Short mmCIF file of C-alpha atoms in Angstrom, two decimals:
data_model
loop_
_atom_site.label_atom_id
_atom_site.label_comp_id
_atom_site.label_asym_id
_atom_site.label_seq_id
_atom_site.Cartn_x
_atom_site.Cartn_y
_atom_site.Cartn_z
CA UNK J 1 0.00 0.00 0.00
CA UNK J 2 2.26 1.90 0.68
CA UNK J 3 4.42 1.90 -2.22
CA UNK J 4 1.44 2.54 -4.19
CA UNK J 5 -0.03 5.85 -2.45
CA UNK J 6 3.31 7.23 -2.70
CA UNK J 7 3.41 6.72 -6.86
CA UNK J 8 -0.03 8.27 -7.10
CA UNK J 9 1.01 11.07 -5.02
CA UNK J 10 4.03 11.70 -7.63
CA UNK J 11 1.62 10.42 -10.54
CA UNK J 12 1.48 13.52 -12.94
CA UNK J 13 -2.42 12.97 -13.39
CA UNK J 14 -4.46 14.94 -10.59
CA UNK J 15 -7.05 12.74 -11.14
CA UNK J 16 -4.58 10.30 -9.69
CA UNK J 17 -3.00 12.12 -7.43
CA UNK J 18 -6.53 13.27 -6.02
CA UNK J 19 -7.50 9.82 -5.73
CA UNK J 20 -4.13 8.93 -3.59
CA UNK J 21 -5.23 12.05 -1.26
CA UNK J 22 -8.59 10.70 -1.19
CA UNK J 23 -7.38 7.12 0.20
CA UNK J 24 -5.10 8.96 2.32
CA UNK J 25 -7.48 11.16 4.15
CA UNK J 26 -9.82 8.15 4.37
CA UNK J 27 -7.07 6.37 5.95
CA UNK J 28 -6.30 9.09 8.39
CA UNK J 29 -9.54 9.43 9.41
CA UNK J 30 -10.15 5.99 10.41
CA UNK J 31 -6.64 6.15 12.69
CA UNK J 32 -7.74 9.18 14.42
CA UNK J 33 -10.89 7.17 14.98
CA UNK J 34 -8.78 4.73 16.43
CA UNK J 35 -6.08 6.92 18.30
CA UNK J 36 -8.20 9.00 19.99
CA UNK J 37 -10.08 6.79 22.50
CA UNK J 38 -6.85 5.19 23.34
CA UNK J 39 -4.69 8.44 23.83
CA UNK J 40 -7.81 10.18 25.93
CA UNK J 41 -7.74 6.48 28.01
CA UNK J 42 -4.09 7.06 28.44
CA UNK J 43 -3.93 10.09 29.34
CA UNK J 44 -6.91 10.12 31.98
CA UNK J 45 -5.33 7.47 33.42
CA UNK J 46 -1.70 8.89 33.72
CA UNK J 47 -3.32 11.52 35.30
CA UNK J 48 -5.60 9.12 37.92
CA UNK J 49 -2.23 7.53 38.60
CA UNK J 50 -0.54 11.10 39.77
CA UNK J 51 -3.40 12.22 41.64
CA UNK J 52 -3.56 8.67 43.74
CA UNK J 53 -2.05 8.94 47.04
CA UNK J 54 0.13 6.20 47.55
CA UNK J 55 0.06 6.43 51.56
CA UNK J 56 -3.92 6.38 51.91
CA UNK J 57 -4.64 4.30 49.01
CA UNK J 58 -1.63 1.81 48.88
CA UNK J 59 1.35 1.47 46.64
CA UNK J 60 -0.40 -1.46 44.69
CA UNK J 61 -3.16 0.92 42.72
CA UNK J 62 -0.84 3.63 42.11
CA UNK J 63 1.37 1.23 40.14
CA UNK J 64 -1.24 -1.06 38.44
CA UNK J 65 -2.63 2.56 37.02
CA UNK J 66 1.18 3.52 36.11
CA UNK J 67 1.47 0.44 34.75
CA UNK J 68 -1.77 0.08 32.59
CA UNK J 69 -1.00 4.36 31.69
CA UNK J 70 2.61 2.66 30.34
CA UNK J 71 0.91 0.03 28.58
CA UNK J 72 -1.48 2.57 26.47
CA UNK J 73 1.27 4.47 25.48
CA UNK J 74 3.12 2.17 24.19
CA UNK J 75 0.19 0.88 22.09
CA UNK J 76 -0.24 4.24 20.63
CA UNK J 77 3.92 4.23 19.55
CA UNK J 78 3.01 0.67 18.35
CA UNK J 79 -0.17 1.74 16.13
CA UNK J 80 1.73 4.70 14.96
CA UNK J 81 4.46 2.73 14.03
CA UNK J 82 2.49 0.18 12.13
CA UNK J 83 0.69 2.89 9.95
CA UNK J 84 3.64 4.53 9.24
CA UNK J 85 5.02 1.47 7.80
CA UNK J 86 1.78 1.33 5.68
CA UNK J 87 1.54 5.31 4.39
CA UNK J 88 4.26 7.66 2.41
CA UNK J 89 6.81 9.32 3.98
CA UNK J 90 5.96 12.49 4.95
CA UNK J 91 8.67 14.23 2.29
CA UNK J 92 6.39 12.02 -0.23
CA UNK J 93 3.37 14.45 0.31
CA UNK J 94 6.17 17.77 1.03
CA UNK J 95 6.85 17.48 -2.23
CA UNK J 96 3.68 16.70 -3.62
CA UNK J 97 2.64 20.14 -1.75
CA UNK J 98 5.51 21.36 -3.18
CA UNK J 99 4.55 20.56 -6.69
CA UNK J 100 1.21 22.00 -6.50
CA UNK J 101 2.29 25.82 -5.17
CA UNK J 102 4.44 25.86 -8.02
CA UNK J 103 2.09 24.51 -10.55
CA UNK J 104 -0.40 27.25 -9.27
CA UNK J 105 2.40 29.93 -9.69
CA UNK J 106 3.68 28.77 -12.99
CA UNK J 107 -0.35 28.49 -14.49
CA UNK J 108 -1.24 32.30 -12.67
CA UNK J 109 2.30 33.59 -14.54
CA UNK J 110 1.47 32.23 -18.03
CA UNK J 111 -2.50 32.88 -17.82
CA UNK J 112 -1.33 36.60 -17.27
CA UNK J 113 1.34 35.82 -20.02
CA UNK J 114 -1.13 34.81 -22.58
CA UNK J 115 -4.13 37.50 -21.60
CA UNK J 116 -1.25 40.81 -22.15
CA UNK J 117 -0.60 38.92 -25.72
CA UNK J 118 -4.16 38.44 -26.51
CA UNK J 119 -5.01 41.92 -26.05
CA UNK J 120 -2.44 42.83 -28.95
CA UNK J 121 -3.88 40.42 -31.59
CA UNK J 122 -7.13 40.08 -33.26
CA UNK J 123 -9.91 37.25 -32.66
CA UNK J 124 -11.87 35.79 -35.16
CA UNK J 125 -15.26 35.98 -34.68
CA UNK J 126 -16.87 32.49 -33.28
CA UNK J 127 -13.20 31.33 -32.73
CA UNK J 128 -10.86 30.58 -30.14
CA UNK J 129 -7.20 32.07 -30.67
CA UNK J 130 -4.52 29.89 -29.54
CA UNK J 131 -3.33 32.36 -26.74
CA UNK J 132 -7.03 31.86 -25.82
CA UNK J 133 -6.91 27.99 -25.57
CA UNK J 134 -3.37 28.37 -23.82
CA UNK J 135 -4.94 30.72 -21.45
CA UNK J 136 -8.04 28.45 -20.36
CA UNK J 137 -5.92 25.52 -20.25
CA UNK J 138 -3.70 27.85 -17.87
CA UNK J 139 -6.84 28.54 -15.64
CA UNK J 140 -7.64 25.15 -15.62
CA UNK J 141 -4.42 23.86 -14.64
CA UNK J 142 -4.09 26.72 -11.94
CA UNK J 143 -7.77 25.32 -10.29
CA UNK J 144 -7.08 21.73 -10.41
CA UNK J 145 -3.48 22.73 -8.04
CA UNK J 146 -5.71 25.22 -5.87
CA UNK J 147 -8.09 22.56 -5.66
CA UNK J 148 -6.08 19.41 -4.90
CA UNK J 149 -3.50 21.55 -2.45
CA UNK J 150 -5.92 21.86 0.36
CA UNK J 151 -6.10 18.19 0.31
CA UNK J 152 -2.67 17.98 0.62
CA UNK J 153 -2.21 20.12 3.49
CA UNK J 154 -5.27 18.33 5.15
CA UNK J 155 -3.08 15.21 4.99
CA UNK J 156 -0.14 17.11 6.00
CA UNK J 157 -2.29 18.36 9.16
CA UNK J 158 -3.04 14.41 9.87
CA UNK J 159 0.23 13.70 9.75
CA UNK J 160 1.58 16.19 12.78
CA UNK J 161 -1.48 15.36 14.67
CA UNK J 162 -1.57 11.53 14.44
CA UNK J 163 1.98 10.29 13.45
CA UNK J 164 4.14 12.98 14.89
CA UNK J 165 6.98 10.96 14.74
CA UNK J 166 7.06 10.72 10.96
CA UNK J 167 7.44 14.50 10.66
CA UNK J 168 10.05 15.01 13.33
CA UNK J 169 11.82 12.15 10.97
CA UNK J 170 11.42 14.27 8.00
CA UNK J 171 12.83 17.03 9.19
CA UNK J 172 10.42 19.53 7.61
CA UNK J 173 9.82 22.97 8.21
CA UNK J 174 5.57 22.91 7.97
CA UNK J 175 5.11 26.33 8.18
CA UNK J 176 7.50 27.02 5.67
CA UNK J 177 6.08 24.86 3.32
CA UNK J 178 2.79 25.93 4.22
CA UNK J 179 3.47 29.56 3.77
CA UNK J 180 5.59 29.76 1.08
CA UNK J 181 4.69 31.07 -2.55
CA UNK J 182 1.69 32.31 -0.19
CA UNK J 183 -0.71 34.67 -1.84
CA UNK J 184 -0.74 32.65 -5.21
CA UNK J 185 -3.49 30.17 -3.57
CA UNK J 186 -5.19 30.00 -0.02
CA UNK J 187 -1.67 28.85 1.74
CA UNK J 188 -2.50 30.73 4.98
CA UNK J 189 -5.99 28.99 5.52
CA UNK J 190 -4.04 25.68 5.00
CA UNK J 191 -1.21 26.70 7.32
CA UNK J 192 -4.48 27.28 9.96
CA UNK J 193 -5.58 23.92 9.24
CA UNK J 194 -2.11 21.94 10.21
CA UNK J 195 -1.61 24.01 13.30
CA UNK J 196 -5.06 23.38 14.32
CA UNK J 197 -4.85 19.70 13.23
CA UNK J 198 -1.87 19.36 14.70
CA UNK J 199 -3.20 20.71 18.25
CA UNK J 200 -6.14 18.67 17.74
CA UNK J 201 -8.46 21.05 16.96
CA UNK J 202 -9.57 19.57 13.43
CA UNK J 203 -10.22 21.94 10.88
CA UNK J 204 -10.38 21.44 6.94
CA UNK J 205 -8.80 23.29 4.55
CA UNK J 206 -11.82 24.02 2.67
#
């Protein structure tokens, strides 16, 4: 699985590539579903454990709850582990984010391109001018990256939320990537969206 999310997330198609988000968000979804109840179990019980006085209430219950607290969080490193194993790495989806803010730029610099050269020329009546054509399949390009890079940072947002680990691995600046090029598409919404995911706060980038 793994192998093949990360080819559809490099796949030049973005009907591919929105497909690979698709499973990926899907996927994500159903580990928060997962992760949640156990880290919330965990961490209630951590905190049962600290509040239990050991001279009133005996050592024994202090240290079954610090030991059942111990066993939840390793469970969570285990099923965080495991899905990593099973998803792209995290610079898999960087660069796919990567790719999109670029393709946005490149589409919003030649659609501007081809309108200042259209002006000059003369149109046919009840016919499309090839600096027309270039600059609809321009616009086109430019909303298929605005609309496929708020998936990506949705998955991004997953990522420091749920599986933490695999972006301290990847050593990636977020808000850099997040932020940068910003202005050509709705980067600072999607930088909202991963800080609030990552605080788990939720949020989409829509």
């Amino acid at each position: 699985m793994q192998g093949v999310l990360s080819r559809g997330l490099q796949h030049p198609s973005p009907l591919v590539l929105a497909g690979s988000l698709s499973i990926m968000q899907q996927a994500l979804t159903a580990l928060q579903q997962l992760l949640a109840p156990i880290e919330q179990l965990a961490a209630a019980t951590a905190a049962a454990a600290a509040a239990t006085d050991s001279v009133r209430n005996g050592q024994q219950q202090q240290q079954v709850l610090q030991a059942a607290a111990a066993s939840l969080a390793a469970l969570l490193q285990q099923l965080r582990l495991t899905t990593r194993l099973r998803l792209p790495d995290v610079s898999v989806i960087a660069a796919a984010v990567t790719s999109l803010q670029r393709a946005a730029a490149n589409a919003t610099t030649a659609a501007a391109a081809a309108a200042e050269d259209a002006t000059g020329g003369q149109s046919v009546p009840g016919a499309k001018s090839a600096p027309q054509q270039q600059q609809q399949q321009q616009q086109c390009d430019r909303a298929q990256a605005e609309w496929l890079l708020p998936q990506a940072c949705s998955v991004l947002g997953a990522y420091a939320r749920w599986l933490p680990e695999a972006v301290a691995d990847g050593h990636l600046d977020l808000a850099k990537l997040l932020l940068q090029g910003q202005g050509q598409v709705r980067h600072t919404d999607c930088f909202h969206t991963w800080w609030r995911r990552s605080k788990g706060l939720g949020g989409s980038c829509w």
